[in-house]
mmCIF file of C-alpha atoms in Angstrom:
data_model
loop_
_atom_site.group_PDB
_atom_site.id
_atom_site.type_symbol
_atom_site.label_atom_id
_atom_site.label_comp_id
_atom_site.label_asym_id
_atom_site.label_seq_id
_atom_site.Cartn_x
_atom_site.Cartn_y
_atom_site.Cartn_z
ATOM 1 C CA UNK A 298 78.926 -201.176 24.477
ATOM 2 C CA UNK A 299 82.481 -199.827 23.803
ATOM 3 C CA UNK A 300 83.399 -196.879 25.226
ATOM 4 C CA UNK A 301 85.482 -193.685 23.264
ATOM 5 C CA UNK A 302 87.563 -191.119 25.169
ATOM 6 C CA UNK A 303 87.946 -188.308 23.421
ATOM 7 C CA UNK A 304 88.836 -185.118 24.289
ATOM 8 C CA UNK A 305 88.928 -180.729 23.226
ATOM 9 C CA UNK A 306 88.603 -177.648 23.614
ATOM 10 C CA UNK A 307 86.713 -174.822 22.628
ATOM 11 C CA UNK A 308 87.898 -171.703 21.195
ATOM 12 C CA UNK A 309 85.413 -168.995 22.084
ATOM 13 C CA UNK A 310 86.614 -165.426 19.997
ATOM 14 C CA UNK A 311 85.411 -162.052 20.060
ATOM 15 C CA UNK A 312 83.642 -161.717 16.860
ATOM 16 C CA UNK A 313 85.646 -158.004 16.150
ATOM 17 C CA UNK A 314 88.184 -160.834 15.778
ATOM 18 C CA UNK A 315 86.665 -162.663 12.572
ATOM 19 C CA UNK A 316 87.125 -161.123 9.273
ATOM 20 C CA UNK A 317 84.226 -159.966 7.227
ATOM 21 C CA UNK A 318 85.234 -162.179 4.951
ATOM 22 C CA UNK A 319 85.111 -165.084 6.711
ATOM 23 C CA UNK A 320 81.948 -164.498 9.259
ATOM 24 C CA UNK A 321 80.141 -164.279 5.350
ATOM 25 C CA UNK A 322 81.385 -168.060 4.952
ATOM 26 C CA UNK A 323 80.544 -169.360 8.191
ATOM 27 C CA UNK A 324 76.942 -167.451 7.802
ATOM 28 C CA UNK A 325 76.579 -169.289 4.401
ATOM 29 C CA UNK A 326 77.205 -172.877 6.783
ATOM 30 C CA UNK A 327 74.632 -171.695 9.016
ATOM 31 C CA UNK A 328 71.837 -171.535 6.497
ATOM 32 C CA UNK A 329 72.738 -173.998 4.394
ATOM 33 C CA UNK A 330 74.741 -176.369 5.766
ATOM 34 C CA UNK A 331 78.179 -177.928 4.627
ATOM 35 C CA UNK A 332 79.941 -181.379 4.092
ATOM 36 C CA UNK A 333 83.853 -180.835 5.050
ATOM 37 C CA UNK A 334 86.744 -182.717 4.155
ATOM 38 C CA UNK A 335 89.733 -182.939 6.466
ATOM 39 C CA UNK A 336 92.739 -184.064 4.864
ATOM 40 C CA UNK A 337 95.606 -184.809 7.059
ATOM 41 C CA UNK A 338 97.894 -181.420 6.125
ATOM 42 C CA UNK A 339 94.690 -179.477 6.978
ATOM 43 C CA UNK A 340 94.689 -180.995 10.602
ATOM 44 C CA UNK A 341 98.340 -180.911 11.128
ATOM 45 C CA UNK A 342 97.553 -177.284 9.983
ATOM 46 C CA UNK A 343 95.054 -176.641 12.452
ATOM 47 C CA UNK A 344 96.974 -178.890 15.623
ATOM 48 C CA UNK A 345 100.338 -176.498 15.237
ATOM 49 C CA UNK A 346 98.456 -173.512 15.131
ATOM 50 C CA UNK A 347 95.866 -174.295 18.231
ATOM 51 C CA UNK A 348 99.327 -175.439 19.837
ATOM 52 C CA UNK A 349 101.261 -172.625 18.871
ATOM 53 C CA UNK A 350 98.166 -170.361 20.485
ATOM 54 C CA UNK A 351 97.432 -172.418 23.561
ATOM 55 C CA UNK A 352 101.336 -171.730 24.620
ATOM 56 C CA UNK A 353 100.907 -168.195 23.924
ATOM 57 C CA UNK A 354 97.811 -167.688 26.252
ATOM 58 C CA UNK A 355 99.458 -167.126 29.831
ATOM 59 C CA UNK A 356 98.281 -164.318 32.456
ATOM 60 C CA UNK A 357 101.327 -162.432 32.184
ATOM 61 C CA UNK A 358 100.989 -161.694 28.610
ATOM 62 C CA UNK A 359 102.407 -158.514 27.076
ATOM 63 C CA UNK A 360 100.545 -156.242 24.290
ATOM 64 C CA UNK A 361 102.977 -157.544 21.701
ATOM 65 C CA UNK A 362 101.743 -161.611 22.696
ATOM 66 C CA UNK A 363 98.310 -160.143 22.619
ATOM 67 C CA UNK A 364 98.913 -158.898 19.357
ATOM 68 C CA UNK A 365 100.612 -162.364 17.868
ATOM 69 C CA UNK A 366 97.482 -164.581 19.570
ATOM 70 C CA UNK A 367 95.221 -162.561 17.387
ATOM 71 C CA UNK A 368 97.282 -163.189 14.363
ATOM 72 C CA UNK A 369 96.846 -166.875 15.339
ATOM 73 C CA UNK A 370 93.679 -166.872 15.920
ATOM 74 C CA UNK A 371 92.941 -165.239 12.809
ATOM 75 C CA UNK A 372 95.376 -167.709 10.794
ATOM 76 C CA UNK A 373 93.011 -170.951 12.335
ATOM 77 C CA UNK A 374 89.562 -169.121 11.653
ATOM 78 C CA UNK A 375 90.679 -168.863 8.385
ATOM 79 C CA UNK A 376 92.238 -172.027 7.517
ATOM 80 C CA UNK A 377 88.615 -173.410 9.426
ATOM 81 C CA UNK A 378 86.442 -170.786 7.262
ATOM 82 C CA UNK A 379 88.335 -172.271 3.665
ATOM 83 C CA UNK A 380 87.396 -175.576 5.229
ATOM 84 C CA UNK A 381 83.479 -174.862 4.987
ATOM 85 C CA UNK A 382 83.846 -172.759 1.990
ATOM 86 C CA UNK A 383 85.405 -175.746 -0.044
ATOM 87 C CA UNK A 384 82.289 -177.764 1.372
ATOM 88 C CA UNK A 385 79.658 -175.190 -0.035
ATOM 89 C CA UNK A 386 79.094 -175.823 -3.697
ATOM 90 C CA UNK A 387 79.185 -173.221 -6.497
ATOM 91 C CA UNK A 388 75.715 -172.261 -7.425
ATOM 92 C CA UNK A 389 75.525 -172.348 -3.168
ATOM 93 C CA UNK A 390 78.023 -169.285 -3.140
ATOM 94 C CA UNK A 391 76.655 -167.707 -6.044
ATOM 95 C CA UNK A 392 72.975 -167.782 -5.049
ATOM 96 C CA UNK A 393 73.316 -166.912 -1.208
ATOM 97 C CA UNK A 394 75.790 -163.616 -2.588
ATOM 98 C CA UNK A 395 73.266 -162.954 -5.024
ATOM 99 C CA UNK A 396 70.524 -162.953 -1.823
ATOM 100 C CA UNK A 397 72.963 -161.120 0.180
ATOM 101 C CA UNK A 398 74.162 -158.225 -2.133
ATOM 102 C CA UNK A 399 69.781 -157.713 -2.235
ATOM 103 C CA UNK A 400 69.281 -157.503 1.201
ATOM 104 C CA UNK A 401 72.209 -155.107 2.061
ATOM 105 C CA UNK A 402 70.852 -152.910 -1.281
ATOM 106 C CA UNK A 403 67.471 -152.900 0.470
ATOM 107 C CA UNK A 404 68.582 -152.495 3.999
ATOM 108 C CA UNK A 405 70.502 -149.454 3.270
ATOM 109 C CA UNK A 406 67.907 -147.853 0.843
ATOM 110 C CA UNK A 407 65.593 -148.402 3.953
ATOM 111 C CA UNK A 408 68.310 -146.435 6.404
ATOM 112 C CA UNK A 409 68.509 -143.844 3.877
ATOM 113 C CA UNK A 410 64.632 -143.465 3.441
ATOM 114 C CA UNK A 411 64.320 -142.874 7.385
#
């Protein structure tokens, strides 16, 4: 048996963080699933700016370096979220907006009847 050492992180993020736009995407992976496809600019991508973010995170921090480690953060969700979305397929997309465009219809027409 060989043995692996790997290593990470996780990045945990308030979800008043995420952009609508992108929590839709990563709700589409969560019901359906999704193949991704790293290439090696997309991880290079995705090492600089977990880099650049894990230097800015020190207990000192100003309100301005507050302000620039959300921008980062929300620069790597999305560069993550157009990872999945690439991985969903078409008729996926089209079908689960489809779905979703009926229940928000429905779930508002229900707030409005009570």
């Amino acid at each position: 048996m060989s043995v692996i050492k790997a290593c990470g992180w996780i990045l945990a993020v308030d979800t008043m963080l995420v952009k609508d736009e992108y929590k839709e995407i990563f709700e589409q992976v969560s019901q359906m699933g999704s193949k991704v496809n790293l290439n090696e600019d997309v991880i290079n991508d995705l090492k600089y700016c977990a880099s650049a973010i894990h230097k800015r995170l020190k207990p000192e921090r100003q309100y301005i370096e507050e302000s620039i480690i959300h921008d980062l953060l929300s620069y790597y969700i999305g560069i993550t979220a157009e990872i999945y979305r690439k991985g969903l397929s078409v008729s996926e997309n089209k079908r689960l907006a489809a779905i979703t465009f009926q229940f928000k219809t429905l779930l508002i027409y229900f707030v409005c009847v009570l």
